[in-house]
Amino acid sequence: MTATESQKLAYIAGQAADARLNVELETDGMTLNIGPQHPATHGTLRIVARLDGEQVIEAEPIMGYMHRGYEKLTEVRTYPQVTTLINRIDWLGSFANEVPFILAAEQLMEVEAPPRAQWIRTALFELSRIANIALFLGDMGVQLGAITPVFFAFRDREFVLNQIEAVTGGRFHPNFDRIGGLKDDLPKGWIAETKAVMEKMRTFCDELEDLVLGNEIFQSRCRGIGVIPPEVGLEYGLSGANIRASGVDWDIRRDVESPLVYDQLDWKVWTHPDGDSFARYWVRLQETREATHLVDQILDGIPSGPVMAKVPRIIKVPAGEAYVETENPLGAMGYYVVSQGDLIPFRVKIRSASFSNLSIAPWLLKGVYVPDIVTILASLYFILGDIDR
Amino acid sequence: MTPTLTVLADIELAYWQQTVIKVGIVAAVIPTAALILGYVFLLKMMSFMQSRLGPMEAGPHGTLQLLADGLKFIQKEDIFPERADRYVFAMAPVVVLMSTFLLYVVIPAGPDAVVSNLDVGVFYALAVSSLSVIGILMAGWASANKYALLGGLRAAGQLIAYELPLVLAVVGVVIQAGTLNLQNIVAAQATGEIFGWGAIGNPYIFTQFVGFAIFLVAVQAELTQPPFDMPVAESEIVGGYQVEYTGFRFLFFFMGEFGTAFAFAGLSSILFLGGWYIPGFDVDSNWLNLFGPLVLFAKIMAVSFLIFWFRFTFPRFREDQLQRLAWKFLIPLALANIVVTGVLKVAL
């Protein structure tokens, strides 16, 4: 046996010993099936996670359990009928779903809603934002094991829903926006009541800042968890508070011209440099507070006049294409409407925020602990109806 | 001075008769304790803190709500998962509840009102309280469910980690009192002095406040309650080791949790708050057999209030953060507390 051969044998023996050691230390991977019915997934989302102990090796979201075919359904409904459908996409901020579609239709018809309608529209838009994000603010606590915040959220969200109901008659599905304006004017005394409610919501924000944001366990659970660098976030098409929490100063309300009256109001877009779960919570909390100030300003500034422009009784939209995007509670939501001059849209493509917000999840979930799955999913904040249209 | 405690009054009972009575008392205490804590804290206090309308309908002030819940649990189908280890699965809740039963044996409620006055009472109480780990691990393993397994393993890691601060926090009390007997610890607090002033005795919360704080935190973890509830984390692993349990087996876990909360609150009242003693009485006065249980009950409710208050306000730790808290913070602190207590005991 030559020297090299014995060296080679020793090397092989050493390798075998290493292999044996690895076999001893190696743990069997475990596939954990989270959902489709699971409290952490906000609905019928399923996440298949491969675990090594408590650590996630990879996680893949599987969706489509409640796909309802909205884009196809719009092709067999007249334009006014579509609003009933699209109300139900993001069921927590439903009025906000109607606005971009109506704006797109108005753009195609070259109709402009009267100023009073635009102001009220903006007010309701912000109210549904508050009602929507309030639930996130409470729900994030629940996902981390604190049950109290969500009851506060439900309690105070009720007041906002009452205000929406007082105008529209619907709590969850207002179906109130019309091409060319709004269905009705404001009821008497509504402005003063809403101002009182906004005061309450500001107290609610302070409460949650104390109870959740200031809690040390909450901070240690969220800081540094699920960090999204701005470039990666943009690459995955994140929008809304998720991308603003990564320090990207982009808000459609401010940066894109639209008939909504944001450019006439005095407000601020909140960003946070960290990009972690804590930053996302922080940005949403600030946004809710900012929205209450926005509503206050709108209520002071509503001009008088009609709430409905002159539109034909039977709405026929001239042929053409339009894409309108607005800053919905969850992020950018847009409708690409193609018309061929019929009573019904030829094709509607819906771009909703939740789908993109979730799409970064597999990238984020690699290597985190099982409890962090919940933190990250909660902080990304998606509505399953918004994903499975 | 170690005061002598009066022996049980001159009633002659055969040993088996005494045993039957004592077992009866312990068996009655746990469901009652679980009901009281469940009603006062889980229903009333929580509803008040969280602005829930809460159970107000069943019975006056919702008093019958828990009984109705119990009835509901008993009606439910008794399910065994298909691949579960049936005997282990069935025994697990019993083992958990058993550790709670055994705890009540040594907790004194008056000079003579104690089931068994063991000389190693503290040691015994802490030892049997950790039996529940076995039950929880049994439940997690036998359920043949990944969530349950994760929960069971988490629970084992957590309960073992917090056993140490729990024990170490009590050592200070034991050093100061110079005894392991719970009755004598109460007596030592009743007759002690702080800074030469003995009007209210020396409840050890004044001198062992660090131990008290550590003890409360460790108790919180032993009960698997928020912020230490990741074994049952309902938003991550949906109930953990108890996810497959239904009906009265689940009820056993529930009773075990609240019964243990009551027992631990009793233990901390005895170790740190002076137990059944109230200033103004002789330590071995017969009146304390009458008032003692009431005094102890009041103190237990006060401690339970703290325990449940944390439960309703705090989010949950992550497993690694929890272990870090136990090993890197609580245990060194408890050890320092022991050293300081020992030095002061010798020096003063």
XYZ file of C-alpha atoms in Angstrom:
737
model
C 0.000 0.000 0.000
C 1.471 3.314 -0.992
C 1.426 6.390 1.166
C -1.122 8.078 -0.990
C -3.400 5.074 -0.820
C -3.287 4.958 2.957
C -3.897 8.683 3.069
C -6.841 8.181 0.783
C -8.205 5.406 2.979
C -7.784 7.553 6.070
C -9.565 10.348 4.291
C -12.408 8.030 3.332
C -12.599 6.687 6.873
C -12.690 10.224 8.187
C -15.438 11.100 5.765
C -17.425 8.065 6.820
C -17.038 9.087 10.448
C -18.223 12.569 9.544
C -21.158 11.105 7.703
C -22.044 8.963 10.706
C -21.835 11.992 12.958
C -24.108 13.889 10.641
C -26.585 11.052 10.652
C -26.606 11.141 14.418
C -27.046 14.901 14.655
C -29.454 15.271 11.781
C -33.082 15.682 12.709
C -35.883 14.560 10.490
C -37.583 17.437 8.794
C -41.234 17.823 9.658
C -43.848 19.145 7.301
C -46.328 21.267 9.149
C -49.543 21.999 7.356
C -50.903 25.321 8.575
C -54.416 25.932 7.436
C -56.532 26.208 5.347
C -58.465 26.655 8.574
C -56.066 28.192 11.050
C -56.317 31.270 13.264
C -53.033 32.654 11.955
C -54.046 32.690 8.330
C -56.973 35.132 8.511
C -59.203 32.916 6.449
C -58.726 30.066 4.076
C -55.034 30.324 3.371
C -52.874 27.267 3.645
C -49.181 27.342 4.380
C -47.089 24.235 3.989
C -43.990 24.709 6.099
C -41.039 22.376 6.277
C -39.622 22.573 9.765
C -36.376 21.615 11.380
C -37.413 21.610 15.005
C -39.045 24.995 15.422
C -37.202 26.560 12.520
C -38.792 26.989 9.120
C -36.700 25.666 6.250
C -39.178 26.776 3.660
C -42.801 27.793 3.599
C -45.139 27.956 0.699
C -48.522 29.658 0.779
C -51.267 27.880 -1.120
C -54.305 29.920 -1.928
C -57.441 29.822 -3.982
C -59.682 28.044 -1.491
C -62.318 30.745 -1.800
C -61.826 31.890 -5.328
C -65.054 33.440 -6.521
C -64.246 34.496 -10.060
C -65.001 38.194 -9.680
C -63.158 39.286 -12.783
C -65.237 36.921 -14.863
C -68.484 37.795 -13.094
C -68.045 41.463 -13.923
C -68.286 40.546 -17.604
C -71.943 39.564 -17.232
C -73.083 42.495 -15.108
C -73.914 46.071 -15.969
C -71.634 48.777 -14.628
C -73.847 49.774 -11.661
C -74.266 46.111 -10.747
C -70.529 45.576 -10.550
C -70.256 47.668 -7.378
C -72.280 45.113 -5.414
C -69.707 42.507 -6.352
C -66.500 44.395 -5.818
C -67.705 45.515 -2.402
C -66.934 42.030 -1.242
C -63.320 41.847 -2.387
C -61.721 43.359 0.691
C -64.613 42.956 3.029
C -63.177 45.097 5.796
C -62.819 48.270 3.784
C -65.509 47.751 1.239
C -66.286 51.336 0.287
C -62.652 51.743 -0.692
C -63.073 48.925 -3.229
C -65.817 50.764 -5.070
C -63.969 53.999 -5.572
C -61.285 53.027 -8.103
C -63.763 51.156 -10.285
C -66.212 54.027 -10.303
C -63.374 56.446 -11.051
C -62.278 54.286 -13.975
C -65.811 54.160 -15.334
C -66.179 57.919 -14.888
C -62.904 58.426 -16.717
C -64.169 56.371 -19.653
C -67.497 58.196 -19.736
C -65.775 61.548 -19.225
C -68.118 62.363 -16.394
C -66.943 64.304 -13.372
C -68.721 63.888 -10.056
C -69.674 67.223 -8.436
C -67.263 68.541 -5.775
C -69.556 67.736 -2.862
C -69.696 64.113 -3.989
C -65.912 63.952 -4.276
C -65.452 65.310 -0.758
C -67.957 62.910 0.766
C -66.420 60.098 -1.252
C -63.037 60.898 0.188
C -64.463 61.055 3.700
C -66.078 57.631 3.362
C -62.882 56.315 1.801
C -60.914 57.391 4.862
C -63.596 56.095 7.231
C -63.378 52.653 5.685
C -59.600 52.878 5.969
C -59.928 53.555 9.701
C -62.427 50.722 10.169
C -60.145 48.360 8.276
C -56.832 49.197 9.878
C -58.355 49.363 13.365
C -58.990 45.673 13.043
C -55.388 45.059 12.034
C -54.178 46.993 15.056
C -56.151 44.717 17.354
C -55.586 41.527 15.426
C -51.816 41.813 15.475
C -52.049 41.615 19.262
C -54.169 38.491 19.084
C -51.699 36.790 16.796
C -49.001 37.465 19.367
C -51.148 36.152 22.197
C -52.611 39.330 23.683
C -56.359 39.056 23.395
C -57.372 42.403 24.826
C -56.468 44.711 21.889
C -58.842 43.025 19.473
C -61.794 43.658 21.753
C -60.850 47.301 21.935
C -60.591 47.290 18.153
C -64.021 45.712 17.700
C -65.539 48.091 20.223
C -64.252 51.248 18.576
C -64.570 50.080 14.987
C -68.263 49.762 15.718
C -68.546 53.562 16.022
C -66.977 54.062 12.610
C -69.214 51.433 11.075
C -72.194 53.212 12.614
C -71.188 56.391 10.817
C -70.777 54.539 7.525
C -74.143 52.921 8.077
C -75.779 56.243 8.812
C -74.801 57.499 5.355
C -74.968 54.401 3.219
C -77.354 52.073 4.995
C -74.829 49.271 4.906
C -72.251 48.349 7.491
C -70.056 46.031 5.468
C -71.225 46.427 1.915
C -72.305 50.028 1.401
C -72.806 49.824 -2.374
C -73.153 53.584 -2.260
C -70.847 54.904 -4.951
C -72.431 55.698 -8.312
C -70.974 56.623 -11.632
C -71.202 60.393 -11.557
C -71.537 60.841 -7.813
C -73.126 59.274 -4.793
C -76.480 57.687 -4.150
C -77.527 60.104 -1.412
C -76.528 63.152 0.513
C -75.324 63.120 4.111
C -77.962 62.735 6.819
C -78.576 65.568 9.269
C -76.162 65.887 12.165
C -73.785 63.395 10.677
C -70.794 65.737 10.534
C -70.851 66.553 14.248
C -71.315 62.890 15.167
C -68.454 61.789 12.963
C -66.181 64.382 14.530
C -66.952 62.933 17.951
C -66.196 59.457 16.611
C -62.867 60.634 15.219
C -62.001 61.928 18.677
C -62.781 58.443 20.007
C -60.609 56.822 17.381
C -57.701 59.029 18.340
C -58.128 57.867 21.940
C -58.215 54.314 20.609
C -54.908 54.877 18.824
C -53.365 56.245 22.014
C -54.678 53.250 23.936
C -53.161 50.784 21.514
C -49.901 52.702 21.453
C -49.806 52.123 25.207
C -51.082 48.581 25.272
C -49.415 47.062 22.219
C -46.726 49.272 20.745
C -45.233 50.138 24.114
C -45.217 46.582 25.368
C -41.725 45.183 25.694
C -42.711 41.663 24.742
C -44.447 42.972 21.649
C -41.332 44.879 20.699
C -39.039 41.936 21.235
C -41.370 39.756 19.188
C -41.545 42.211 16.297
C -38.304 44.151 16.078
C -36.000 42.662 13.485
C -38.569 40.032 12.482
C -39.524 39.860 8.821
C -37.280 42.670 7.627
C -38.088 43.759 4.076
C -35.346 45.781 2.393
C -36.884 48.487 0.184
C -35.465 47.045 -3.076
C -36.851 43.585 -2.341
C -40.195 45.020 -1.317
C -40.480 46.970 -4.549
C -39.436 43.922 -6.536
C -42.250 41.884 -5.041
C -44.714 44.688 -5.730
C -45.560 45.534 -2.150
C -47.583 48.642 -1.630
C -49.279 50.612 1.066
C -48.056 50.560 4.630
C -45.905 47.509 3.942
C -43.618 49.392 1.601
C -43.789 52.637 3.570
C -42.556 50.707 6.606
C -39.440 49.903 4.578
C -38.739 53.573 4.146
C -40.171 54.038 0.648
C -42.049 57.305 0.635
C -44.799 56.457 -1.808
C -48.485 57.051 -1.372
C -50.914 57.024 -4.278
C -53.186 59.449 -2.496
C -50.451 62.068 -2.680
C -48.383 61.031 -5.670
C -51.003 60.229 -8.292
C -53.454 62.789 -9.510
C -57.076 61.811 -8.972
C -60.428 63.528 -8.578
C -60.366 62.702 -4.861
C -59.589 65.773 -2.804
C -56.387 64.750 -1.061
C -54.387 67.491 -2.747
C -56.538 70.103 -1.019
C -55.882 68.727 2.445
C -52.985 69.170 4.782
C -51.551 65.820 5.769
C -48.431 63.710 6.040
C -47.338 60.333 4.717
C -45.736 58.261 7.454
C -42.704 56.108 6.783
C -40.415 54.068 8.983
C -36.845 53.123 8.081
C -36.689 49.667 9.714
C -38.879 47.532 7.468
C -39.628 44.973 10.179
C -42.934 43.845 11.659
C -42.778 46.540 14.288
C -42.345 49.227 11.647
C -45.378 47.959 9.764
C -47.489 48.158 12.908
C -46.130 51.585 13.712
C -46.834 52.952 10.242
C -50.386 51.612 10.260
C -51.048 53.110 13.666
C -49.783 56.516 12.528
C -51.795 56.188 9.342
C -54.979 55.560 11.276
C -54.362 58.612 13.377
C -53.583 60.659 10.269
C -56.816 59.399 8.685
C -58.841 60.755 11.600
C -57.258 64.175 11.001
C -58.008 63.826 7.301
C -61.658 63.100 8.012
C -61.816 66.080 10.342
C -60.485 68.368 7.613
C -62.806 66.927 5.007
C -65.810 67.424 7.257
C -64.845 71.071 7.700
C -64.422 71.572 3.985
C -67.374 69.807 2.363
C -68.821 72.249 -0.170
C -72.536 72.512 -0.802
C -74.211 71.466 -4.005
C -75.581 68.337 -5.620
C -74.038 64.910 -5.053
C -74.878 63.532 -8.468
C -73.801 64.682 -11.910
C -76.030 64.374 -14.940
C -75.627 60.834 -16.202
C -77.941 58.887 -18.499
C -80.467 56.613 -16.834
C -79.076 53.580 -18.609
C -75.327 53.669 -18.417
C -73.463 52.797 -21.564
C -69.734 53.248 -21.328
C -68.017 54.328 -24.524
C -65.358 52.039 -25.920
C -61.900 52.473 -24.461
C -59.595 51.404 -21.700
C -58.850 52.938 -18.335
C -56.729 52.027 -15.367
C -57.307 53.751 -12.053
C -55.406 52.943 -8.906
C -56.085 54.229 -5.402
C -54.396 53.840 -2.058
C -56.679 51.384 -0.322
C -56.294 50.391 3.310
C -54.121 47.419 2.330
C -52.191 49.158 -0.414
C -52.532 49.913 -4.094
C -55.775 48.693 -5.614
C -56.459 49.226 -9.273
C -59.084 48.342 -11.885
C -58.212 47.971 -15.527
C -61.513 48.371 -17.307
C -61.900 47.599 -20.994
C -65.126 48.705 -22.568
C -66.540 48.049 -26.019
C -69.362 50.506 -25.658
C -71.799 48.055 -24.060
C -73.906 48.018 -20.922
C -71.418 45.585 -19.429
C -67.633 45.774 -19.196
C -65.788 43.723 -21.785
C -62.990 42.873 -19.382
C -62.045 43.950 -15.872
C -58.667 43.165 -14.383
C -58.409 43.771 -10.667
C -55.065 44.514 -9.056
C -55.443 44.211 -5.326
C -52.840 44.819 -2.688
C -53.098 41.649 -0.624
C -51.861 39.320 -3.340
C -48.581 41.169 -3.713
C -48.322 41.656 0.027
C -48.515 37.912 0.526
C -46.230 37.027 -2.354
C -43.175 38.074 -0.389
C -44.081 35.647 2.418
C -42.047 32.619 1.201
C -38.980 34.846 0.932
C -39.563 36.243 4.411
C -40.445 32.992 6.132
C -37.208 31.199 5.348
C -35.259 30.469 8.509
C -37.626 32.039 11.028
C -39.206 30.282 14.013
C -42.744 28.940 13.983
C -44.082 31.763 16.182
C -42.535 34.255 13.761
C -44.636 32.864 10.922
C -47.600 34.264 12.773
C -45.932 37.593 13.463
C -44.874 38.047 9.852
C -48.184 37.011 8.329
C -50.064 39.253 10.736
C -47.822 42.223 10.045
C -48.077 41.834 6.260
C -51.830 42.161 6.709
C -53.794 40.645 3.912
C -57.455 39.868 3.511
C -58.089 36.497 1.940
C -61.002 37.816 -0.089
C -58.609 40.307 -1.563
C -56.259 37.504 -2.633
C -58.733 34.920 -3.890
C -60.970 37.042 -6.049
C -38.647 31.105 68.550
C -40.590 28.321 66.920
C -44.078 28.332 68.307
C -45.702 25.000 68.919
C -48.835 24.428 66.948
C -51.868 22.950 68.615
C -52.701 19.430 67.637
C -55.999 18.658 65.939
C -58.819 18.828 68.490
C -59.547 15.808 70.595
C -61.804 14.023 68.146
C -60.888 10.371 67.848
C -61.099 9.159 64.285
C -59.733 6.006 62.802
C -56.956 6.533 60.276
C -59.123 5.474 57.354
C -61.875 7.822 58.456
C -59.469 10.731 58.544
C -58.143 9.743 55.141
C -61.611 9.634 53.633
C -62.451 13.062 55.033
C -59.192 14.562 53.819
C -59.503 13.120 50.336
C -63.062 14.409 50.228
C -61.925 17.903 51.190
C -59.137 18.000 48.606
C -61.417 16.604 45.919
C -64.012 19.245 46.656
C -61.564 22.134 46.760
C -60.225 21.847 43.204
C -63.455 22.090 41.206
C -64.658 24.823 43.545
C -61.401 26.715 43.150
C -61.514 26.341 39.391
C -65.099 27.589 39.370
C -64.363 30.568 41.599
C -61.309 31.692 39.654
C -63.017 30.973 36.376
C -66.023 33.038 37.320
C -64.344 35.957 39.061
C -61.370 36.375 36.775
C -61.994 34.608 33.504
C -65.527 35.832 33.117
C -66.052 38.942 35.160
C -62.671 40.620 35.326
C -61.741 39.790 31.759
C -65.068 41.000 30.427
C -64.678 44.201 32.349
C -61.118 44.813 31.174
C -61.844 43.971 27.552
C -65.213 45.710 27.288
C -66.894 42.464 26.415
C -70.547 42.179 27.139
C -69.536 38.803 28.429
C -71.735 36.252 30.040
C -74.419 38.201 31.838
C -77.403 36.160 30.859
C -76.943 32.735 32.444
C -78.073 33.128 36.032
C -77.761 36.271 38.165
C -74.617 38.158 37.028
C -73.724 35.227 34.810
C -73.006 32.944 37.736
C -74.353 29.874 35.983
C -72.286 30.409 32.850
C -69.436 28.140 33.931
C -71.808 25.393 35.018
C -73.472 25.633 31.629
C -70.048 25.440 30.000
C -69.220 22.375 32.067
C -72.481 20.760 31.011
C -71.630 21.524 27.406
C -68.209 19.915 27.754
C -69.667 16.755 29.245
C -72.148 16.401 26.396
C -69.438 16.466 23.763
C -68.274 13.372 22.009
C -65.246 11.681 23.508
C -62.883 11.436 20.558
C -59.656 9.497 20.299
C -57.502 10.377 17.293
C -57.079 7.374 15.062
C -53.363 6.896 15.590
C -53.288 8.053 19.194
C -51.773 5.947 21.925
C -55.096 5.376 23.634
C -54.007 4.634 27.193
C -51.420 7.392 27.396
C -53.865 9.758 25.746
C -56.530 8.932 28.294
C -54.193 9.098 31.280
C -52.576 12.450 30.441
C -55.297 14.762 31.787
C -55.564 12.637 34.892
C -51.848 13.021 35.558
C -52.090 16.778 35.101
C -55.039 17.026 37.452
C -53.316 14.682 39.909
C -50.394 17.054 40.358
C -52.888 19.745 41.288
C -54.613 17.453 43.783
C -51.313 16.610 45.419
C -50.472 20.299 45.800
C -53.501 20.902 47.978
C -52.372 18.304 50.490
C -49.806 20.539 52.147
C -51.360 23.987 51.852
C -52.445 25.057 55.330
C -55.498 27.230 55.876
C -55.259 27.585 59.652
C -53.224 26.379 62.628
C -54.886 22.972 62.397
C -56.683 23.241 59.074
C -54.231 21.343 56.946
C -54.577 17.966 55.344
C -51.052 16.849 56.035
C -48.499 18.938 57.893
C -45.323 17.657 56.262
C -41.938 18.711 57.580
C -40.706 19.062 54.005
C -43.848 20.871 52.863
C -42.142 23.389 50.541
C -40.029 20.717 48.949
C -43.034 18.460 48.502
C -45.187 21.177 46.974
C -42.575 22.168 44.420
C -41.863 18.539 43.603
C -45.449 17.510 42.921
C -46.215 20.662 40.994
C -43.698 19.566 38.375
C -45.515 16.269 37.851
C -47.811 18.073 35.431
C -44.904 18.229 32.957
C -45.206 14.482 32.522
C -48.920 14.726 31.908
C -48.481 17.486 29.348
C -45.688 15.642 27.573
C -47.856 12.504 27.553
C -50.725 14.456 26.047
C -48.531 16.045 23.407
C -46.894 12.798 22.395
C -49.921 10.542 22.482
C -52.153 12.786 20.376
C -50.338 11.816 17.158
C -50.657 15.386 15.982
C -47.831 17.683 14.957
C -49.310 20.704 16.677
C -49.722 18.669 19.843
C -46.180 17.379 19.631
C -44.768 20.879 19.175
C -46.883 22.091 22.067
C -45.861 19.226 24.304
C -42.165 19.742 23.602
C -42.457 23.461 24.104
C -44.261 22.845 27.378
C -41.588 20.443 28.558
C -38.822 22.926 27.749
C -40.673 25.757 29.407
C -41.780 23.958 32.549
C -38.341 22.511 33.173
C -36.716 25.904 32.619
C -39.037 27.650 35.050
C -38.886 24.948 37.684
C -35.478 26.307 38.657
C -36.375 29.942 39.345
C -39.493 28.677 41.113
C -37.424 26.594 43.492
C -34.629 29.111 43.867
C -37.054 31.934 44.631
C -38.363 29.970 47.584
C -34.916 29.185 48.981
C -34.651 32.749 50.301
C -37.835 32.243 52.285
C -36.608 28.917 53.575
C -33.326 30.430 54.709
C -35.077 33.287 56.440
C -37.620 31.077 58.161
C -35.165 28.306 58.872
C -37.665 25.589 58.041
C -39.222 23.706 55.159
C -42.507 23.243 56.991
C -45.210 25.504 55.583
C -46.948 25.886 58.952
C -43.711 26.952 60.583
C -43.034 29.394 57.752
C -46.408 31.020 58.457
C -45.632 31.069 62.174
C -42.215 32.581 61.528
C -43.807 35.363 59.488
C -46.454 35.907 62.161
C -43.970 36.315 64.993
C -41.148 37.977 63.072
C -40.109 41.587 63.221
C -39.020 44.057 60.590
C -36.567 46.666 61.770
C -37.481 45.889 65.332
C -41.164 46.513 64.761
C -43.316 43.446 65.184
C -46.883 44.690 65.184
C -47.749 43.070 61.876
C -45.198 40.292 62.013
C -42.884 40.028 59.050
C -44.657 38.987 55.875
C -41.743 37.996 53.695
C -42.915 40.193 50.852
C -41.094 43.033 52.631
C -37.781 41.236 52.831
C -38.090 38.738 49.997
C -39.705 40.984 47.376
C -37.213 39.853 44.758
C -38.105 36.253 45.505
C -41.791 37.132 45.334
C -41.426 38.721 41.916
C -39.425 35.782 40.555
C -41.893 33.356 42.087
C -44.840 35.089 40.426
C -43.139 35.085 37.031
C -42.233 31.419 37.374
C -45.767 30.562 38.492
C -47.089 32.313 35.423
C -44.853 30.108 33.304
C -45.778 26.948 35.214
C -49.436 27.658 34.553
C -48.697 28.066 30.812
C -50.540 31.357 30.833
C -49.783 34.441 28.767
C -47.114 35.746 28.397
C -45.761 32.210 28.702
C -48.476 30.319 26.872
C -46.654 29.099 23.792
C -47.389 25.443 24.642
C -51.040 26.212 23.931
C -50.486 29.201 21.624
C -53.870 29.330 19.947
C -52.730 31.479 17.039
C -49.684 29.329 16.226
C -50.309 25.748 17.184
C -54.003 25.974 17.966
C -54.115 24.661 21.500
C -50.871 22.729 21.479
C -50.858 19.600 23.584
C -54.608 19.846 24.220
C -55.629 20.317 20.599
C -57.001 16.793 20.211
C -58.838 16.690 23.517
C -62.578 17.043 23.681
C -65.293 16.965 26.265
C -64.487 16.173 29.848
C -60.861 15.346 29.090
C -60.381 18.922 27.961
C -62.297 20.005 31.037
C -59.702 18.187 33.135
C -56.927 20.304 31.629
C -58.999 23.389 32.213
C -59.668 22.474 35.834
C -56.029 21.558 36.269
C -54.971 24.968 35.014
C -57.277 26.925 37.250
C -56.849 24.571 40.194
C -53.087 24.990 39.912
C -53.479 28.748 39.637
C -55.424 28.655 42.894
C -52.897 26.369 44.554
C -49.905 28.441 43.454
C -51.625 31.636 44.547
C -52.146 29.902 47.902
C -48.527 28.846 48.022
C -47.282 32.344 47.300
C -49.665 33.801 49.904
C -48.263 31.399 52.435
C -44.633 31.905 51.529
C -44.656 35.659 51.055
C -47.848 37.222 52.397
C -48.116 35.592 55.805
C -50.574 32.882 54.844
C -53.601 32.459 57.065
C -52.313 34.770 59.768
C -53.817 38.168 60.509
C -52.218 40.563 62.973
C -54.087 40.786 66.256
C -54.384 37.083 66.939
C -52.166 34.574 68.674
C -50.520 32.298 66.172
C -52.073 29.185 67.710
C -55.370 30.774 68.657
C -58.278 28.520 67.799
C -60.083 31.471 66.180
C -57.606 31.349 63.345
C -58.933 27.939 62.389
C -62.155 29.804 61.682
C -60.825 33.032 60.153
C -57.645 31.586 58.683
C -59.272 30.070 55.599
C -61.057 33.350 54.892
C -57.866 35.382 55.281
C -55.988 32.956 53.081
C -58.778 33.108 50.520
C -58.604 36.895 50.408
C -54.851 36.785 49.884
C -55.223 34.109 47.213
C -57.705 36.279 45.358
C -55.311 39.216 45.518
C -52.435 37.163 44.095
C -54.695 35.567 41.489
C -55.745 39.026 40.422
C -52.107 39.792 39.617
C -51.641 36.487 37.810
C -54.697 36.989 35.640
C -54.028 40.653 35.072
C -50.802 39.719 33.297
C -52.711 37.139 31.364
C -55.067 39.683 29.878
C -52.551 42.363 28.976
C -49.399 40.709 27.705
C -48.561 39.177 24.354
C -46.738 35.895 24.183
C -42.992 35.312 24.315
C -41.187 33.307 21.699
C -39.591 30.061 22.849
C -35.997 31.320 22.677
C -36.856 34.595 24.392
C -38.556 32.687 27.163
C -35.580 30.436 27.724
C -33.279 33.442 27.714
C -35.402 35.139 30.355
C -35.314 32.070 32.576
C -31.658 31.092 32.263
C -29.970 34.443 31.805
C -32.056 36.665 33.995
C -34.282 34.949 36.532
C -31.899 32.230 37.696
C -28.896 34.551 38.284
C -31.217 36.980 40.034
C -32.615 34.221 42.224
C -29.112 33.016 43.058
C -28.063 36.534 43.997
C -31.151 36.774 46.163
C -30.158 33.572 47.937
C -26.635 34.812 48.559
C -27.803 38.155 49.911
C -30.402 36.488 52.118
C -27.854 34.018 53.435
C -25.284 36.720 54.190
C -27.837 38.928 55.892
C -29.207 35.993 57.880
C -25.759 35.239 59.258
C -24.731 38.860 59.690
C -27.844 40.145 61.420
